Short mmCIF file of C-alpha atoms and ligand atoms in Angstrom, two decimals:
data_model
loop_
_atom_site.label_atom_id
_atom_site.label_comp_id
_atom_site.label_asym_id
_atom_site.label_seq_id
_atom_site.Cartn_x
_atom_site.Cartn_y
_atom_site.Cartn_z
CA MET R 13 65.74 -121.22 151.66
CA LEU R 14 67.52 -121.40 155.04
CA LYS R 15 65.43 -120.68 158.18
CA PHE R 16 67.07 -119.45 161.40
CA ASP R 17 65.67 -119.48 164.80
CA PHE R 18 68.14 -117.65 167.08
CA THR R 19 65.41 -116.06 169.30
CA THR R 20 63.19 -118.74 170.81
CA TYR R 21 65.64 -120.00 173.38
CA MET R 22 67.93 -116.99 173.49
CA ASP R 23 66.11 -114.53 175.68
CA SER R 24 67.17 -115.79 179.06
CA PHE R 25 70.76 -116.34 178.05
CA ILE R 26 71.69 -113.27 176.15
CA ASP R 27 72.89 -109.97 177.66
CA LYS R 28 70.98 -107.62 175.31
CA ASN R 29 73.32 -104.69 175.77
CA MET R 30 76.37 -106.70 174.91
CA TYR R 31 74.49 -108.24 171.95
CA ASN R 32 73.47 -104.85 170.61
CA GLU R 33 76.94 -103.42 171.05
CA LEU R 34 78.55 -106.18 169.04
CA LEU R 35 75.80 -106.07 166.35
CA GLU R 36 76.83 -102.47 165.65
CA LYS R 37 80.32 -103.64 164.53
CA LYS R 38 78.81 -105.44 161.55
CA GLU R 39 79.87 -103.01 158.85
CA GLU R 40 83.33 -102.57 160.27
CA ILE R 41 83.83 -106.37 160.33
CA TYR R 42 82.38 -106.75 156.86
CA GLN R 43 84.89 -104.23 155.42
CA LYS R 44 87.72 -105.98 157.24
CA PHE R 45 86.66 -109.25 155.76
CA ILE R 46 86.17 -108.27 152.14
CA THR R 47 89.38 -106.29 151.96
CA ASN R 48 91.47 -109.18 153.30
CA ASN R 49 93.70 -110.69 150.63
CA MET R 50 92.57 -114.17 151.69
CA ALA R 51 88.89 -113.48 150.94
CA ASP R 52 88.90 -114.35 147.20
CA TRP R 53 86.53 -117.21 147.90
CA PHE R 54 83.91 -114.57 148.82
CA THR R 55 84.77 -111.71 146.54
CA LYS R 56 85.54 -113.60 143.33
CA LYS R 57 83.83 -116.28 141.31
CA VAL R 58 85.45 -119.46 139.92
CA ASP R 59 86.39 -118.96 136.20
CA ASP R 60 84.24 -120.74 133.61
CA ASP R 61 87.32 -122.32 131.99
CA VAL R 62 88.47 -123.73 135.29
CA LEU R 63 84.98 -125.25 135.72
CA SER R 64 85.09 -126.76 132.27
CA LYS R 65 88.50 -128.20 132.84
CA VAL R 66 87.17 -129.81 136.08
CA LYS R 67 84.21 -131.35 134.30
CA VAL R 68 86.30 -132.79 131.51
CA ALA R 69 88.70 -134.34 134.02
CA ALA R 70 85.80 -135.75 136.08
CA THR R 71 84.26 -137.35 132.92
CA LYS R 72 87.58 -138.83 131.92
CA ILE R 73 88.16 -140.25 135.43
CA LYS R 74 84.67 -141.77 135.43
CA GLU R 75 85.16 -143.29 132.02
CA THR R 76 88.51 -144.88 132.87
CA SER R 77 88.45 -145.70 136.61
CA ASP R 78 86.77 -147.98 139.10
CA VAL R 79 88.31 -145.91 141.92
CA LEU R 80 89.46 -142.30 142.33
CA LEU R 81 91.94 -142.02 145.19
CA VAL R 82 91.82 -138.56 146.69
CA ILE R 83 94.93 -137.77 148.75
CA ALA R 84 94.27 -134.76 151.00
CA ILE R 85 94.08 -133.57 154.57
CA GLY R 86 92.49 -130.65 156.53
CA GLY R 87 90.81 -127.99 154.39
CA SER R 88 91.92 -129.81 151.26
CA PHE R 89 89.89 -132.87 152.35
CA MET R 90 87.02 -132.06 154.64
CA GLY R 91 84.44 -129.99 152.63
CA GLY R 92 84.18 -132.05 149.49
CA PHE R 93 84.17 -135.24 151.44
CA ALA R 94 81.53 -134.00 153.86
CA ILE R 95 79.27 -132.89 151.03
CA SER R 96 79.68 -136.04 149.11
CA GLU R 97 78.59 -138.03 152.21
CA ILE R 98 75.29 -136.12 152.22
CA PHE R 99 74.42 -137.26 148.70
CA ASN R 100 75.98 -140.78 148.73
CA ASN R 101 73.72 -143.78 149.11
CA LYS R 102 76.07 -146.08 151.15
CA TYR R 103 74.26 -149.17 149.99
CA LYS R 104 74.57 -148.37 146.30
CA LYS R 105 77.78 -149.29 144.54
CA LYS R 106 79.11 -146.53 142.32
CA ASP R 107 80.71 -147.02 138.87
CA THR R 108 83.58 -144.92 140.14
CA GLU R 109 84.15 -145.05 143.86
CA VAL R 110 85.86 -142.05 145.47
CA ILE R 111 88.22 -143.06 148.36
CA TYR R 112 89.91 -140.34 150.44
CA ILE R 113 93.28 -141.15 151.94
CA GLY R 114 96.12 -139.22 153.52
CA ASN R 115 94.34 -138.34 156.75
CA SER R 116 96.53 -140.79 158.65
CA LEU R 117 99.72 -142.76 157.92
CA SER R 118 98.21 -145.93 159.24
CA SER R 119 100.10 -148.92 157.84
CA ILE R 120 97.23 -151.39 158.23
CA GLU R 121 94.76 -149.03 156.44
CA MET R 122 97.23 -148.70 153.55
CA GLU R 123 97.74 -152.48 153.29
CA GLU R 124 94.01 -153.11 153.26
CA LEU R 125 93.51 -150.42 150.65
CA LEU R 126 96.21 -151.72 148.32
CA ASP R 127 94.68 -155.18 148.66
CA TYR R 128 91.26 -153.76 147.77
CA LEU R 129 92.64 -151.93 144.68
CA GLU R 130 94.00 -155.10 143.07
CA ASN R 131 92.34 -155.71 139.72
CA LYS R 132 90.77 -152.22 139.73
CA GLN R 133 91.44 -149.29 137.38
CA ILE R 134 92.67 -146.32 139.42
CA SER R 135 93.02 -142.55 139.06
CA VAL R 136 94.58 -140.34 141.68
CA ASN R 137 93.88 -136.73 142.65
CA VAL R 138 96.45 -135.40 145.15
CA ILE R 139 95.45 -132.15 146.74
CA SER R 140 97.59 -129.89 148.92
CA LYS R 141 97.72 -126.11 148.71
CA SER R 142 101.24 -125.85 150.14
CA GLY R 143 102.29 -129.00 148.25
CA THR R 144 104.53 -129.87 151.15
CA THR R 145 102.25 -131.40 153.95
CA PHE R 146 104.18 -134.44 155.23
CA GLU R 147 101.22 -136.86 155.34
CA ILE R 148 100.22 -135.98 151.79
CA LYS R 149 103.79 -136.11 150.39
CA THR R 150 104.35 -139.49 151.98
CA THR R 151 101.00 -140.94 150.81
CA TYR R 152 101.47 -139.53 147.37
CA ASN R 153 104.95 -141.00 146.91
CA LEU R 154 103.65 -144.39 148.03
CA ILE R 155 100.69 -144.29 145.66
CA LYS R 156 102.77 -142.96 142.78
CA ASP R 157 105.15 -145.98 143.16
CA TYR R 158 102.14 -148.24 143.22
CA MET R 159 100.76 -146.62 140.08
CA LEU R 160 104.14 -146.94 138.28
CA ASN R 161 104.18 -150.63 139.17
CA LYS R 162 100.72 -151.09 137.83
CA TYR R 163 100.82 -148.96 134.71
CA SER R 164 103.37 -147.62 132.20
CA LEU R 165 104.66 -144.08 132.83
CA ASP R 166 102.58 -142.84 129.83
CA LYS R 167 99.33 -144.29 131.39
CA VAL R 168 100.22 -142.91 134.80
CA LYS R 169 100.50 -139.42 133.22
CA ASN R 170 96.88 -139.79 132.30
CA ARG R 171 95.80 -140.92 135.72
CA ILE R 172 97.43 -138.60 138.21
CA TYR R 173 95.91 -135.18 138.78
CA ILE R 174 97.65 -132.60 141.02
CA THR R 175 95.81 -129.77 142.81
CA THR R 176 98.14 -127.26 144.43
CA ASN R 177 99.22 -123.62 144.38
CA ASN R 178 100.62 -121.97 141.30
CA ASN R 179 104.06 -121.05 142.55
CA ASP R 180 106.07 -123.69 144.34
CA GLY R 181 106.19 -126.83 146.54
CA TYR R 182 106.86 -130.54 145.98
CA LEU R 183 103.61 -131.22 144.22
CA LYS R 184 104.07 -128.45 141.71
CA GLU R 185 107.59 -129.79 141.03
CA GLU R 186 106.11 -133.33 140.50
CA ALA R 187 103.40 -131.98 138.10
CA ASP R 188 106.05 -130.12 136.12
CA LYS R 189 108.45 -133.04 136.09
CA TYR R 190 105.96 -135.71 134.93
CA GLY R 191 103.51 -133.51 133.05
CA PHE R 192 100.56 -134.50 135.30
CA GLU R 193 97.40 -132.47 134.78
CA LYS R 194 97.39 -129.63 137.27
CA PHE R 195 94.59 -127.69 139.02
CA ILE R 196 95.29 -124.53 140.98
CA ILE R 197 94.13 -123.37 144.42
CA PRO R 198 94.37 -119.60 144.08
CA ASP R 199 96.74 -117.60 146.40
CA GLY R 200 93.85 -115.71 147.85
CA VAL R 201 91.96 -118.78 149.09
CA GLY R 202 93.07 -120.65 152.22
CA GLY R 203 92.71 -124.41 152.91
CA ARG R 204 89.43 -124.56 154.79
CA PHE R 205 87.92 -121.85 152.54
CA CYS R 206 88.68 -123.62 149.26
CA ILE R 207 85.39 -125.40 148.67
CA SER R 208 84.70 -123.45 145.48
CA THR R 209 88.08 -124.39 143.95
CA PRO R 210 89.08 -127.52 142.00
CA ALA R 211 90.39 -128.99 145.36
CA HIS R 212 86.79 -129.94 146.09
CA LEU R 213 84.95 -129.47 142.76
CA LEU R 214 86.88 -132.25 141.10
CA PRO R 215 86.22 -134.99 143.64
CA MET R 216 82.68 -133.79 144.12
CA SER R 217 82.02 -133.90 140.43
CA VAL R 218 83.41 -137.48 140.18
CA ASN R 219 80.97 -138.19 143.06
CA ASN R 220 78.11 -137.10 140.70
CA ILE R 221 77.42 -133.92 142.58
CA ASP R 222 76.03 -131.11 140.34
CA ILE R 223 78.80 -128.52 141.01
CA ASP R 224 76.93 -125.86 139.01
CA LYS R 225 73.94 -126.07 141.34
CA PHE R 226 76.27 -126.21 144.35
CA LEU R 227 78.09 -123.08 143.23
CA SER R 228 74.91 -121.15 142.45
CA GLY R 229 73.71 -121.80 146.03
CA TYR R 230 77.17 -121.01 147.40
CA TYR R 231 77.20 -117.52 145.77
CA GLU R 232 73.58 -116.80 146.68
CA GLY R 233 74.43 -117.78 150.26
CA LYS R 234 76.22 -114.44 150.58
CA GLU R 235 72.75 -112.97 151.11
CA TYR R 236 72.80 -114.51 154.58
CA PHE R 237 75.66 -112.39 155.74
CA LYS R 238 73.35 -110.50 158.22
CA GLN R 239 72.20 -113.81 159.84
CA ALA R 240 75.77 -115.16 159.80
CA TYR R 241 76.89 -112.12 161.67
CA ALA R 242 74.07 -112.19 164.10
CA TYR R 243 74.89 -115.91 164.79
CA SER R 244 78.58 -115.02 165.43
CA VAL R 245 77.52 -112.29 167.88
CA ILE R 246 75.26 -114.75 169.81
CA ARG R 247 78.15 -117.27 169.92
CA ASN R 248 80.44 -114.53 171.22
CA VAL R 249 77.97 -113.42 173.89
CA MET R 250 77.43 -117.05 174.92
CA PHE R 251 81.16 -117.41 175.32
CA ARG R 252 81.43 -114.31 177.53
CA LYS R 253 78.69 -115.87 179.68
CA GLY R 254 80.78 -119.00 180.25
CA LYS R 255 79.39 -121.14 177.42
CA TYR R 256 82.78 -122.28 176.15
CA THR R 257 81.62 -125.20 174.02
CA GLU R 258 79.26 -125.31 171.00
CA ASN R 259 77.59 -128.60 170.12
CA PHE R 260 76.48 -128.94 166.54
CA SER R 261 73.60 -131.33 166.70
CA VAL R 262 72.03 -133.26 163.80
CA TYR R 263 69.37 -135.95 163.46
CA GLU R 264 70.45 -137.10 159.98
CA PRO R 265 73.54 -139.36 160.00
CA LYS R 266 74.33 -138.21 156.52
CA LEU R 267 75.11 -134.83 157.96
CA TYR R 268 77.66 -136.23 160.38
CA TYR R 269 80.82 -135.27 158.29
CA TYR R 270 79.22 -131.93 157.51
CA THR R 271 79.33 -131.18 161.31
CA GLU R 272 82.99 -132.23 161.21
CA TYR R 273 83.51 -129.71 158.41
CA ILE R 274 81.81 -126.95 160.41
CA LYS R 275 83.92 -127.87 163.47
CA GLN R 276 87.06 -127.50 161.41
CA GLY R 277 85.95 -124.10 160.06
CA PHE R 278 85.38 -122.66 163.52
CA ALA R 279 88.28 -124.39 165.31
CA GLU R 280 90.98 -123.36 162.87
CA SER R 281 89.59 -119.90 162.34
CA GLU R 282 88.99 -118.73 165.88
CA GLY R 283 90.85 -121.13 168.14
CA LYS R 284 94.03 -119.12 168.62
CA ASP R 285 95.79 -116.78 171.12
CA GLY R 286 94.10 -118.70 174.01
CA LYS R 287 90.65 -117.76 172.63
CA GLY R 288 87.71 -119.45 170.84
CA ILE R 289 84.76 -121.84 171.43
CA LEU R 290 85.43 -125.53 171.46
CA PRO R 291 83.21 -127.09 168.74
CA ILE R 292 81.86 -130.59 169.27
CA SER R 293 79.08 -132.53 167.49
CA THR R 294 76.41 -135.10 168.21
CA ILE R 295 74.38 -137.33 165.86
CA ASN R 296 71.05 -138.17 167.40
CA SER R 297 69.42 -140.26 168.49
CA ARG R 298 72.81 -142.11 168.83
CA ASP R 299 74.45 -139.57 171.12
CA LEU R 300 71.40 -138.88 173.27
CA HIS R 301 72.38 -142.12 174.94
CA SER R 302 75.95 -140.97 175.67
CA LEU R 303 76.88 -137.25 175.47
CA GLY R 304 73.21 -136.55 175.99
CA GLN R 305 73.59 -137.16 179.71
CA PHE R 306 76.33 -134.58 179.99
CA LEU R 307 74.52 -132.05 177.83
CA GLN R 308 71.28 -132.33 179.83
CA ASP R 309 72.71 -132.63 183.28
CA GLY R 310 76.42 -131.96 183.40
CA ASN R 311 78.68 -128.88 183.47
CA LYS R 312 76.82 -125.97 181.91
CA ILE R 313 79.61 -124.82 179.55
CA VAL R 314 77.63 -125.86 176.45
CA PHE R 315 75.30 -124.24 174.01
CA GLU R 316 73.94 -125.95 170.90
CA THR R 317 73.30 -125.31 167.24
CA VAL R 318 70.84 -127.73 165.79
CA ILE R 319 70.91 -128.32 162.05
CA LYS R 320 67.50 -129.60 160.94
CA ALA R 321 67.10 -131.19 157.51
CA ASP R 322 64.25 -132.79 155.62
CA MET R 323 65.54 -136.08 154.08
CA GLY R 324 63.68 -139.12 152.86
CA THR R 325 60.03 -139.89 152.18
CA ASN R 326 58.76 -141.97 155.10
CA GLU R 327 56.47 -139.36 156.75
CA LYS R 328 55.89 -141.29 159.91
CA LEU R 329 59.62 -141.81 160.58
CA LYS R 330 60.24 -138.12 159.75
CA GLU R 331 57.55 -137.11 162.12
CA TYR R 332 59.08 -139.19 164.98
CA ASN R 333 62.58 -137.91 164.27
CA ASN R 334 61.30 -134.30 164.38
CA THR R 335 59.47 -135.00 167.63
CA ILE R 336 62.64 -136.28 169.19
CA CYS R 337 64.55 -133.27 167.93
CA ASP R 338 61.95 -130.76 169.35
CA SER R 339 61.78 -132.67 172.60
CA VAL R 340 65.54 -132.61 173.04
CA ILE R 341 65.59 -128.86 172.36
CA THR R 342 62.95 -128.24 175.05
CA ALA R 343 64.68 -130.60 177.55
CA HIS R 344 68.12 -129.02 177.00
CA TYR R 345 66.65 -125.57 177.37
CA GLN R 346 65.13 -126.59 180.62
CA GLY R 347 68.57 -127.95 181.57
CA ASN R 348 70.12 -124.52 180.99
CA VAL R 349 71.53 -125.43 177.55
CA PRO R 350 70.36 -122.84 174.94
CA ASN R 351 69.74 -123.92 171.38
CA MET R 352 69.92 -122.11 168.07
CA ILE R 353 68.20 -123.76 165.10
CA ILE R 354 69.15 -123.69 161.48
CA ASP R 355 66.65 -125.40 159.27
CA ILE R 356 68.03 -126.21 155.86
CA GLY R 357 64.88 -127.93 154.60
CA ILE R 358 65.59 -130.42 151.77
CA PRO R 359 69.39 -130.46 151.36
CA THR R 360 69.75 -130.11 147.57
CA GLU R 361 73.16 -129.17 146.10
CA LYS R 362 71.97 -125.58 145.95
CA VAL R 363 70.91 -125.55 149.63
CA ILE R 364 74.16 -127.11 150.72
CA GLY R 365 76.01 -124.35 148.79
CA GLU R 366 73.97 -121.74 150.63
CA VAL R 367 74.53 -123.21 154.17
CA THR R 368 78.20 -123.71 153.38
CA MET R 369 78.69 -120.07 152.57
CA PHE R 370 76.67 -119.19 155.72
CA PHE R 371 79.06 -121.16 158.00
CA MET R 372 82.15 -119.93 156.22
CA MET R 373 81.06 -116.31 156.71
CA ALA R 374 80.15 -117.06 160.36
CA ALA R 375 83.58 -118.56 161.01
CA VAL R 376 85.23 -115.43 159.67
CA CYS R 377 82.96 -113.02 161.64
CA SER R 378 83.43 -115.07 164.83
CA ALA R 379 87.19 -114.99 164.48
CA TYR R 380 87.11 -111.16 164.00
CA LEU R 381 84.84 -110.83 167.04
CA PHE R 382 87.51 -112.72 168.99
CA GLU R 383 90.05 -110.31 167.45
CA VAL R 384 92.08 -113.05 165.86
CA ASN R 385 93.05 -113.61 162.19
CA PRO R 386 90.44 -115.96 160.65
CA PHE R 387 92.73 -117.04 157.83
CA ASP R 388 95.81 -118.46 159.45
CA GLN R 389 96.40 -121.55 161.62
CA PRO R 390 99.72 -121.15 163.45
CA GLY R 391 98.81 -123.83 165.98
CA VAL R 392 98.80 -126.44 163.23
CA GLU R 393 102.44 -125.67 162.50
CA ASN R 394 103.69 -126.57 166.01
CA TYR R 395 103.47 -130.32 165.66
CA LYS R 396 104.88 -130.12 162.16
CA ASP R 397 108.07 -128.32 163.43
CA ILE R 398 108.66 -130.86 166.15
CA MET R 399 107.97 -133.70 163.75
CA ARG R 400 110.39 -132.33 161.13
CA GLN R 401 113.13 -132.15 163.71
CA LYS R 402 112.45 -135.75 164.81
CA ILE R 403 112.42 -137.05 161.19
CA ASN R 404 115.59 -135.25 160.29
CA SER R 405 117.52 -136.21 163.40
O1 PA5 Z 2 92.57 -124.77 156.65
C1 PA5 Z 2 93.75 -125.01 156.50
O2 PA5 Z 2 94.52 -124.16 155.91
C2 PA5 Z 2 94.36 -126.31 156.85
O3 PA5 Z 2 93.39 -127.22 157.33
C3 PA5 Z 2 95.00 -127.00 155.60
O4 PA5 Z 2 94.03 -127.19 154.61
C4 PA5 Z 2 95.71 -128.33 155.95
O5 PA5 Z 2 96.72 -128.13 156.87
C5 PA5 Z 2 96.26 -128.98 154.70
O6 PA5 Z 2 97.18 -128.14 154.10
P1 PA5 Z 2 97.64 -128.35 152.52
O7 PA5 Z 2 96.49 -128.22 151.67
O8 PA5 Z 2 98.67 -127.30 152.29
O9 PA5 Z 2 98.24 -129.73 152.50
#
C-alpha cells in the first residue's frame, strides 16, 4: 500500500484558498480524462490473448538467446527499462541479458556493442508506436543487416519481433514484408502511457518480471486517483508561488531510472505552451554532495517529492539511510524547500504497478490543471522537422 504525506511540510507553503478552489475541479478533470480517446491505458485492460502471446514470445526468446536487443526511445523505452532496473541485480549475470539501444546514434557505442555480441545468440525487439522515429529506424536497419549477416533469413524471422501501431509506418511494412512476429500498441494509448502494452510487457517479461503481478497493481493503482489529483493540485499551487522546479529525490540507486521515467511523464505531458514545472531528480546520498548545496541554499524555485522505499535486509544500513533521508527533509524544509513524501514500502512488482498508475494519473491531472493537452508532445516534433530537412538536403 502506498503512503502519502503531503501535509507535514505543506502548511506554510500552500495558499489554502487556491488549493481548495482547484480541488473542486476534480470531477470535471476526471471526466475530461476518461472520455479522452487517448485514455485506453486507464479505461481498458490488456487482453488475455495479448498477454499469452507476450509470455510465449518471452519464453522463446529466453530459450534461444543470450541477448535480447530492445531498440526503442522515449515512451517506448523508458518505463520497462526503469522498472527492470529496480529488480535487476547488477552483479548477477542473467541467462538472457536485455540490452536497450536506439537512444542515441553513437558510433562508438554501436561498435562496442557489436563487438560484445560476437559469439552470442541474439533476438531483437524493435519498438516504435509511429514506426517512423529516425533513431529507431536507423538502429533497426543496422541491426537487421547485422542479423542477416549472422543468421539465415529463416532464422532471422524467428528472432526479430516488431512492436508498433496496427495501421501504418515503416516498421509495420517491415513486419509484413518479412513475416516478423508483430505486437500492437493500441491507437488509444500514447508513447509514455504504454507501460501496460507489449511495448514494455515483452522486455519486462524477458527480464523475469512477473507481469501479471505488475498489471494487478497497475489496475488497482486507479484507487489512488484522489491522492494523484491532490498531488497535482499541490504541484500547481507550488508553481503559482514561484516553485518552478520539482526535484524527485530517492535514496535507493535502483530507483534512479524510475525517477527518469517520472520526469519524462511530467515533462512531455505538461511542458507545453510556455507552461509546466521543470522536473529534475537526485539520488542520495550522492547528490547531497553536489545539487544538495543548491537545494538547501540556492535559488528558492524548487520543491521536492521524496520517494521512500524499503529495499534490502541490512537493518542498520536501512536505519542510517532513513535517518539521512529524514534529516534532509527537515533541513530542506528549514531552507524553504517544501517536501512531499510518497512511501512505497517494499517495491514488489504489484507496488511498482500501483505507483506507476499513480504517477501516470498525476501527470494527466497536472497537465489538465495547466490547461494543456496531456497526450501530445508537439515540442518533440520541432527538432525532427529541422533534422529531416537537413538529412534530405
Ligand atoms: O511519449 C511519447 O509519445 C514519446 O516519448 C514517444 O514515445 C517517443 O517520441 C518515441 O516515439 P515512437 O514510439 O513513435 O518511436
